[in-house]
Amino acid sequence: MSNEDEQPENRLRRELPEEVPAFASSEAPSPEEKAGPPVTGRQRLVQGLWPPRVSRAQLIVAVLLFGLGFGLAVQVASNSNSDSALRGARQEDLVRILDELDDRTQRLEDEKQGLQKQRDELENSSDQAEEARKQTAEKEKQLGILAGTVAAQGPGITMTIDDTKGTVEADMLLDAVQELRAAGAEAIQVNGVRVVAGTYLTDSGKSVSVDGNKINAPYRFKVIGKPQDLEPALNIPGGVVQTLEKEQATVTVGRSAKIVVDALRAAKQPDYARSSSR
């Protein structure tokens, strides 16, 4: 052992433990080092979306949106079926459908104009109550003509069927009534019997009964309506006049500027039905 090692300071250094670097004991690892590698924006987005966290309000909105989408799908399917049905229809059917729609539109337009006219008359009348009573009385007359409880007059035609062979039957006269109604007849009278909506015709031997009233030939029709429509409707090929002539009956049709239909029907009071207006 040398003298240098025997010096007091050297002996003390040898007995102390080896010095530890300051940074090894004093510096602790940072939170970033403990957390591992940094998280990217895409990873944060995935963590926010999955697993899903659905609230009650979001669930209700989702159900409503599903119902709305289902309803729209059903509507689109229904329209597609209607379109396909029309595409498969014949040209004659399409023309008939279009004509029916045009006629319905025209009737609704006429009805709308009539109601607007009545409204304007009520609004412009100085005495609205009196105007309302006037319109009500006019409407009552119109309904009375259709029901056969009020006499009527106006332009129209007369038709006389002379059946000397007794071959004219009730169904032939009924065809004449139906043809006249289809042509726009507003009031019809046959041999003093008023024809209304509920009129029925039956055979009675060699005669015909109208609503239980027996009538004999010649059969005389008084019809109020537009003569230019009524007469051609009876004389169409294969129509009423030709059918009756094939049965050896003589048919005479004439136009007139004034036809009087004065046969009346008693107003029948319903047994059970009552007005629901208040």
mmCIF file of C-alpha atoms in Angstrom:
data_model
loop_
_atom_site.group_PDB
_atom_site.id
_atom_site.type_symbol
_atom_site.label_atom_id
_atom_site.label_comp_id
_atom_site.label_asym_id
_atom_site.label_seq_id
_atom_site.Cartn_x
_atom_site.Cartn_y
_atom_site.Cartn_z
ATOM 1 C CA MET A 1 0.000 0.000 0.000
ATOM 2 C CA SER A 2 1.445 3.316 -0.997
ATOM 3 C CA ASN A 3 1.585 6.423 1.010
ATOM 4 C CA GLU A 4 -0.866 8.100 -1.309
ATOM 5 C CA ASP A 5 -3.561 5.563 -0.538
ATOM 6 C CA GLU A 6 -3.028 5.988 3.124
ATOM 7 C CA GLN A 7 -3.959 9.636 3.070
ATOM 8 C CA PRO A 8 -7.187 10.355 4.954
ATOM 9 C CA GLU A 9 -9.214 11.821 2.085
ATOM 10 C CA ASN A 10 -8.370 8.935 -0.180
ATOM 11 C CA ARG A 11 -9.352 6.411 2.434
ATOM 12 C CA LEU A 12 -12.717 8.126 3.003
ATOM 13 C CA ARG A 13 -13.502 8.187 -0.755
ATOM 14 C CA ARG A 14 -12.820 4.499 -1.024
ATOM 15 C CA GLU A 15 -15.182 3.650 1.800
ATOM 16 C CA LEU A 16 -18.161 5.701 0.409
ATOM 17 C CA PRO A 17 -20.415 4.080 -2.243
ATOM 18 C CA GLU A 18 -19.957 4.956 -5.831
ATOM 19 C CA GLU A 19 -21.665 8.183 -6.838
ATOM 20 C CA VAL A 20 -24.872 7.920 -8.857
ATOM 21 C CA PRO A 21 -25.495 10.422 -11.611
ATOM 22 C CA ALA A 22 -27.891 13.164 -10.580
ATOM 23 C CA PHE A 23 -30.244 12.827 -13.529
ATOM 24 C CA ALA A 24 -30.765 9.121 -12.970
ATOM 25 C CA SER A 25 -32.408 9.651 -9.564
ATOM 26 C CA SER A 26 -33.997 13.067 -9.823
ATOM 27 C CA GLU A 27 -35.705 12.949 -13.287
ATOM 28 C CA ALA A 28 -38.990 10.961 -13.431
ATOM 29 C CA PRO A 29 -40.604 9.826 -16.704
ATOM 30 C CA SER A 30 -43.129 12.315 -18.172
ATOM 31 C CA PRO A 31 -46.880 11.482 -18.690
ATOM 32 C CA GLU A 32 -46.322 11.401 -22.448
ATOM 33 C CA GLU A 33 -43.695 8.709 -21.994
ATOM 34 C CA LYS A 34 -46.067 6.653 -19.807
ATOM 35 C CA ALA A 35 -49.033 7.026 -22.270
ATOM 36 C CA GLY A 36 -47.160 5.567 -25.124
ATOM 37 C CA PRO A 37 -47.244 6.819 -28.733
ATOM 38 C CA PRO A 38 -49.429 9.920 -29.573
ATOM 39 C CA VAL A 39 -53.064 9.407 -30.727
ATOM 40 C CA THR A 40 -53.992 10.615 -34.249
ATOM 41 C CA GLY A 41 -57.165 12.522 -35.234
ATOM 42 C CA ARG A 42 -58.631 9.513 -37.049
ATOM 43 C CA GLN A 43 -58.183 7.360 -33.951
ATOM 44 C CA ARG A 44 -59.964 9.978 -31.855
ATOM 45 C CA LEU A 45 -62.877 10.019 -34.380
ATOM 46 C CA VAL A 46 -63.187 6.219 -34.251
ATOM 47 C CA GLN A 47 -63.125 6.268 -30.451
ATOM 48 C CA GLY A 48 -65.928 8.908 -30.466
ATOM 49 C CA LEU A 49 -68.151 6.912 -32.865
ATOM 50 C CA TRP A 50 -67.679 3.395 -31.552
ATOM 51 C CA PRO A 51 -69.084 2.008 -29.426
ATOM 52 C CA PRO A 52 -72.188 4.130 -30.254
ATOM 53 C CA ARG A 53 -73.789 6.130 -27.475
ATOM 54 C CA VAL A 54 -77.472 6.718 -28.513
ATOM 55 C CA SER A 55 -79.696 9.026 -26.512
ATOM 56 C CA ARG A 56 -83.474 8.701 -26.223
ATOM 57 C CA ALA A 57 -84.111 11.771 -28.392
ATOM 58 C CA GLN A 58 -81.866 10.392 -31.158
ATOM 59 C CA LEU A 59 -83.721 7.085 -31.059
ATOM 60 C CA ILE A 60 -87.110 8.831 -31.455
ATOM 61 C CA VAL A 61 -85.840 10.882 -34.402
ATOM 62 C CA ALA A 62 -84.505 7.719 -36.055
ATOM 63 C CA VAL A 63 -87.887 5.975 -35.714
ATOM 64 C CA LEU A 64 -89.713 8.974 -37.193
ATOM 65 C CA LEU A 65 -87.319 9.150 -40.136
ATOM 66 C CA PHE A 66 -87.776 5.436 -40.771
ATOM 67 C CA GLY A 67 -91.577 5.841 -40.799
ATOM 68 C CA LEU A 68 -91.353 8.765 -43.199
ATOM 69 C CA GLY A 69 -89.094 6.855 -45.550
ATOM 70 C CA PHE A 70 -91.377 3.824 -45.494
ATOM 71 C CA GLY A 71 -94.421 5.976 -46.330
ATOM 72 C CA LEU A 72 -92.622 7.604 -49.255
ATOM 73 C CA ALA A 73 -91.591 4.212 -50.587
ATOM 74 C CA VAL A 74 -95.195 2.941 -50.454
ATOM 75 C CA GLN A 75 -96.447 6.070 -52.230
ATOM 76 C CA VAL A 76 -93.875 5.755 -54.994
ATOM 77 C CA ALA A 77 -94.765 2.077 -55.450
ATOM 78 C CA SER A 78 -98.490 2.918 -55.665
ATOM 79 C CA ASN A 79 -97.884 5.605 -58.280
ATOM 80 C CA SER A 80 -95.723 3.205 -60.254
ATOM 81 C CA ASN A 81 -98.506 0.584 -60.267
ATOM 82 C CA SER A 82 -101.071 3.163 -61.462
ATOM 83 C CA ASP A 83 -98.753 4.355 -64.201
ATOM 84 C CA SER A 84 -98.069 0.796 -65.355
ATOM 85 C CA ALA A 85 -101.815 0.056 -65.438
ATOM 86 C CA LEU A 86 -102.446 3.112 -67.615
ATOM 87 C CA ARG A 87 -99.518 2.233 -69.881
ATOM 88 C CA GLY A 88 -101.082 -1.180 -70.475
ATOM 89 C CA ALA A 89 -104.558 0.188 -71.259
ATOM 90 C CA ARG A 90 -105.964 0.324 -74.765
ATOM 91 C CA GLN A 91 -106.246 3.592 -76.643
ATOM 92 C CA GLU A 92 -110.052 3.427 -76.529
ATOM 93 C CA ASP A 93 -109.964 3.011 -72.737
ATOM 94 C CA LEU A 94 -107.585 5.933 -72.332
ATOM 95 C CA VAL A 95 -109.813 8.155 -74.484
ATOM 96 C CA ARG A 96 -112.871 7.131 -72.452
ATOM 97 C CA ILE A 97 -111.081 7.815 -69.154
ATOM 98 C CA LEU A 98 -109.942 11.203 -70.426
ATOM 99 C CA ASP A 99 -113.458 12.104 -71.574
ATOM 100 C CA GLU A 100 -114.915 11.114 -68.203
ATOM 101 C CA LEU A 101 -112.337 13.233 -66.397
ATOM 102 C CA ASP A 102 -113.083 16.192 -68.673
ATOM 103 C CA ASP A 103 -116.845 15.823 -68.105
ATOM 104 C CA ARG A 104 -116.381 15.561 -64.349
ATOM 105 C CA THR A 105 -114.111 18.585 -64.337
ATOM 106 C CA GLN A 106 -116.649 20.583 -66.350
ATOM 107 C CA ARG A 107 -119.504 19.622 -64.015
ATOM 108 C CA LEU A 108 -117.479 20.598 -60.971
ATOM 109 C CA GLU A 109 -116.507 23.876 -62.615
ATOM 110 C CA ASP A 110 -120.153 24.663 -63.437
ATOM 111 C CA GLU A 111 -121.168 23.810 -59.876
ATOM 112 C CA LYS A 112 -118.426 26.035 -58.496
ATOM 113 C CA GLN A 113 -119.502 28.951 -60.680
ATOM 114 C CA GLY A 114 -123.113 28.490 -59.592
ATOM 115 C CA LEU A 115 -122.138 28.529 -55.924
ATOM 116 C CA GLN A 116 -119.944 31.575 -56.432
ATOM 117 C CA LYS A 117 -122.837 33.365 -58.135
ATOM 118 C CA GLN A 118 -125.139 32.582 -55.216
ATOM 119 C CA ARG A 119 -122.505 33.794 -52.767
ATOM 120 C CA ASP A 120 -122.057 37.053 -54.701
ATOM 121 C CA GLU A 121 -125.804 37.615 -54.812
ATOM 122 C CA LEU A 122 -126.042 37.073 -51.068
ATOM 123 C CA GLU A 123 -123.120 39.384 -50.369
ATOM 124 C CA ASN A 124 -124.325 42.147 -52.699
ATOM 125 C CA SER A 125 -127.986 41.982 -51.769
ATOM 126 C CA SER A 126 -129.217 44.736 -49.484
ATOM 127 C CA ASP A 127 -131.543 42.270 -47.803
ATOM 128 C CA GLN A 128 -129.571 39.054 -47.466
ATOM 129 C CA ALA A 129 -132.359 37.228 -45.654
ATOM 130 C CA GLU A 130 -134.800 37.942 -48.488
ATOM 131 C CA GLU A 131 -132.249 36.847 -51.096
ATOM 132 C CA ALA A 132 -131.634 33.623 -49.188
ATOM 133 C CA ARG A 133 -135.372 32.907 -49.097
ATOM 134 C CA LYS A 134 -135.589 33.599 -52.824
ATOM 135 C CA GLN A 135 -132.797 31.168 -53.618
ATOM 136 C CA THR A 136 -134.325 28.558 -51.338
ATOM 137 C CA ALA A 137 -137.693 28.837 -53.104
ATOM 138 C CA GLU A 138 -136.002 28.533 -56.498
ATOM 139 C CA LYS A 139 -134.108 25.456 -55.352
ATOM 140 C CA GLU A 140 -137.338 23.958 -54.040
ATOM 141 C CA LYS A 141 -138.972 24.402 -57.446
ATOM 142 C CA GLN A 142 -136.057 22.720 -59.183
ATOM 143 C CA LEU A 143 -136.195 19.769 -56.833
ATOM 144 C CA GLY A 144 -139.987 19.644 -57.202
ATOM 145 C CA ILE A 145 -139.639 19.322 -60.972
ATOM 146 C CA LEU A 146 -137.238 16.411 -60.581
ATOM 147 C CA ALA A 147 -139.478 14.769 -57.971
ATOM 148 C CA GLY A 148 -142.619 15.315 -60.090
ATOM 149 C CA THR A 149 -144.443 17.357 -57.456
ATOM 150 C CA VAL A 150 -144.356 20.605 -59.492
ATOM 151 C CA ALA A 151 -145.564 21.231 -63.041
ATOM 152 C CA ALA A 152 -142.963 22.267 -65.592
ATOM 153 C CA GLN A 153 -142.798 23.841 -69.010
ATOM 154 C CA GLY A 154 -140.070 24.535 -71.529
ATOM 155 C CA PRO A 155 -138.678 23.481 -74.897
ATOM 156 C CA GLY A 156 -138.583 19.818 -75.745
ATOM 157 C CA ILE A 157 -140.103 17.099 -77.903
ATOM 158 C CA THR A 158 -143.204 14.954 -78.197
ATOM 159 C CA MET A 159 -143.054 11.294 -79.201
ATOM 160 C CA THR A 160 -146.097 9.241 -80.141
ATOM 161 C CA ILE A 161 -145.914 5.445 -80.438
ATOM 162 C CA ASP A 162 -148.874 3.897 -82.241
ATOM 163 C CA ASP A 163 -148.983 0.160 -81.484
ATOM 164 C CA THR A 164 -151.758 -1.367 -83.576
ATOM 165 C CA LYS A 165 -150.290 -4.879 -83.391
ATOM 166 C CA GLY A 166 -149.867 -4.880 -79.617
ATOM 167 C CA THR A 167 -146.184 -5.786 -79.893
ATOM 168 C CA VAL A 168 -144.734 -2.929 -77.805
ATOM 169 C CA GLU A 169 -143.701 -4.142 -74.362
ATOM 170 C CA ALA A 170 -142.726 -2.410 -71.148
ATOM 171 C CA ASP A 171 -138.975 -2.884 -71.597
ATOM 172 C CA MET A 172 -139.133 -1.039 -74.946
ATOM 173 C CA LEU A 173 -140.779 1.973 -73.326
ATOM 174 C CA LEU A 174 -138.264 1.786 -70.473
ATOM 175 C CA ASP A 175 -135.438 1.918 -73.028
ATOM 176 C CA ALA A 176 -137.012 5.066 -74.453
ATOM 177 C CA VAL A 177 -137.161 6.653 -70.982
ATOM 178 C CA GLN A 178 -133.533 5.752 -70.273
ATOM 179 C CA GLU A 179 -132.381 7.093 -73.636
ATOM 180 C CA LEU A 180 -134.191 10.377 -73.031
ATOM 181 C CA ARG A 181 -132.685 10.714 -69.550
ATOM 182 C CA ALA A 182 -129.213 10.075 -70.924
ATOM 183 C CA ALA A 183 -129.800 12.796 -73.533
ATOM 184 C CA GLY A 184 -130.612 15.367 -70.853
ATOM 185 C CA ALA A 185 -134.394 15.138 -70.352
ATOM 186 C CA GLU A 186 -135.448 17.127 -67.272
ATOM 187 C CA ALA A 187 -139.150 16.184 -67.107
ATOM 188 C CA ILE A 188 -141.020 13.285 -68.739
ATOM 189 C CA GLN A 189 -144.722 12.447 -68.864
ATOM 190 C CA VAL A 190 -146.258 9.358 -70.498
ATOM 191 C CA ASN A 191 -150.021 9.289 -71.068
ATOM 192 C CA GLY A 192 -150.723 11.473 -68.050
ATOM 193 C CA VAL A 193 -148.293 9.705 -65.699
ATOM 194 C CA ARG A 194 -145.243 11.604 -64.448
ATOM 195 C CA VAL A 195 -141.966 9.722 -64.784
ATOM 196 C CA VAL A 196 -139.595 10.193 -61.839
ATOM 197 C CA ALA A 197 -136.410 8.574 -60.559
ATOM 198 C CA GLY A 198 -138.223 5.621 -58.994
ATOM 199 C CA THR A 199 -140.609 4.939 -61.887
ATOM 200 C CA TYR A 200 -141.046 1.323 -62.978
ATOM 201 C CA LEU A 201 -142.813 -0.139 -66.025
ATOM 202 C CA THR A 202 -144.453 -3.568 -66.260
ATOM 203 C CA ASP A 203 -146.437 -5.462 -68.845
ATOM 204 C CA SER A 204 -150.174 -5.644 -68.208
ATOM 205 C CA GLY A 205 -151.758 -7.942 -70.777
ATOM 206 C CA LYS A 206 -151.423 -6.176 -74.106
ATOM 207 C CA SER A 207 -150.911 -2.863 -72.330
ATOM 208 C CA VAL A 208 -148.242 -1.349 -70.101
ATOM 209 C CA SER A 209 -148.404 -0.146 -66.497
ATOM 210 C CA VAL A 210 -146.358 2.840 -65.301
ATOM 211 C CA ASP A 211 -145.957 2.817 -61.516
ATOM 212 C CA GLY A 212 -149.070 0.663 -61.311
ATOM 213 C CA ASN A 213 -151.102 2.952 -63.609
ATOM 214 C CA LYS A 214 -152.319 1.098 -66.697
ATOM 215 C CA ILE A 215 -151.885 3.009 -69.964
ATOM 216 C CA ASN A 216 -152.931 2.019 -73.480
ATOM 217 C CA ALA A 217 -151.583 2.737 -76.945
ATOM 218 C CA PRO A 218 -150.926 5.129 -78.492
ATOM 219 C CA TYR A 219 -148.210 6.015 -76.003
ATOM 220 C CA ARG A 220 -147.578 9.757 -75.897
ATOM 221 C CA PHE A 221 -144.360 11.098 -74.414
ATOM 222 C CA LYS A 222 -143.971 14.735 -73.389
ATOM 223 C CA VAL A 223 -140.345 15.529 -72.711
ATOM 224 C CA ILE A 224 -138.722 18.800 -71.594
ATOM 225 C CA GLY A 225 -135.090 19.282 -72.529
ATOM 226 C CA LYS A 226 -132.874 20.458 -75.350
ATOM 227 C CA PRO A 227 -134.615 19.349 -78.567
ATOM 228 C CA GLN A 228 -131.327 19.267 -80.478
ATOM 229 C CA ASP A 229 -130.117 16.533 -78.116
ATOM 230 C CA LEU A 230 -133.323 14.612 -77.463
ATOM 231 C CA GLU A 231 -134.479 13.934 -81.031
ATOM 232 C CA PRO A 232 -131.127 12.629 -82.378
ATOM 233 C CA ALA A 233 -130.798 10.360 -79.338
ATOM 234 C CA LEU A 234 -134.024 8.581 -80.295
ATOM 235 C CA ASN A 235 -133.156 8.311 -83.998
ATOM 236 C CA ILE A 236 -129.625 6.919 -83.746
ATOM 237 C CA PRO A 237 -129.022 3.722 -85.759
ATOM 238 C CA GLY A 238 -130.234 0.774 -83.748
ATOM 239 C CA GLY A 239 -131.858 3.109 -81.246
ATOM 240 C CA VAL A 240 -135.370 3.451 -79.851
ATOM 241 C CA VAL A 241 -137.170 4.428 -83.066
ATOM 242 C CA GLN A 242 -135.650 1.657 -85.189
ATOM 243 C CA THR A 243 -136.329 -0.952 -82.495
ATOM 244 C CA LEU A 244 -139.985 0.029 -82.243
ATOM 245 C CA GLU A 245 -140.401 0.121 -86.029
ATOM 246 C CA LYS A 246 -139.047 -3.429 -86.217
ATOM 247 C CA GLU A 247 -141.983 -4.381 -83.964
ATOM 248 C CA GLN A 248 -144.333 -2.821 -86.575
ATOM 249 C CA ALA A 249 -145.052 0.216 -84.392
ATOM 250 C CA THR A 250 -145.326 3.714 -85.823
ATOM 251 C CA VAL A 251 -143.193 6.356 -84.110
ATOM 252 C CA THR A 252 -143.557 10.105 -84.596
ATOM 253 C CA VAL A 253 -141.095 12.555 -83.006
ATOM 254 C CA GLY A 254 -141.530 16.326 -83.169
ATOM 255 C CA ARG A 255 -139.749 19.317 -81.646
ATOM 256 C CA SER A 256 -141.577 22.080 -79.834
ATOM 257 C CA ALA A 257 -140.615 25.417 -78.295
ATOM 258 C CA LYS A 258 -143.023 24.857 -75.410
ATOM 259 C CA ILE A 259 -143.868 21.561 -73.769
ATOM 260 C CA VAL A 260 -146.095 21.465 -70.689
ATOM 261 C CA VAL A 261 -145.634 18.598 -68.258
ATOM 262 C CA ASP A 262 -148.470 18.973 -65.783
ATOM 263 C CA ALA A 263 -148.932 15.448 -64.416
ATOM 264 C CA LEU A 264 -148.013 15.527 -60.729
ATOM 265 C CA ARG A 265 -146.871 13.022 -58.150
ATOM 266 C CA ALA A 266 -147.891 13.277 -54.523
ATOM 267 C CA ALA A 267 -145.029 14.171 -52.233
ATOM 268 C CA LYS A 268 -144.269 11.090 -50.171
ATOM 269 C CA GLN A 269 -143.258 11.593 -46.572
ATOM 270 C CA PRO A 270 -140.541 9.143 -45.536
ATOM 271 C CA ASP A 271 -141.405 6.876 -42.651
ATOM 272 C CA TYR A 272 -138.024 6.870 -40.948
ATOM 273 C CA ALA A 273 -135.634 9.313 -42.607
ATOM 274 C CA ARG A 274 -135.465 12.804 -41.168
ATOM 275 C CA SER A 275 -133.436 15.849 -42.132
ATOM 276 C CA SER A 276 -130.094 16.012 -40.359
ATOM 277 C CA SER A 277 -129.744 19.791 -40.797
ATOM 278 C CA ARG A 278 -129.951 21.950 -37.703
#
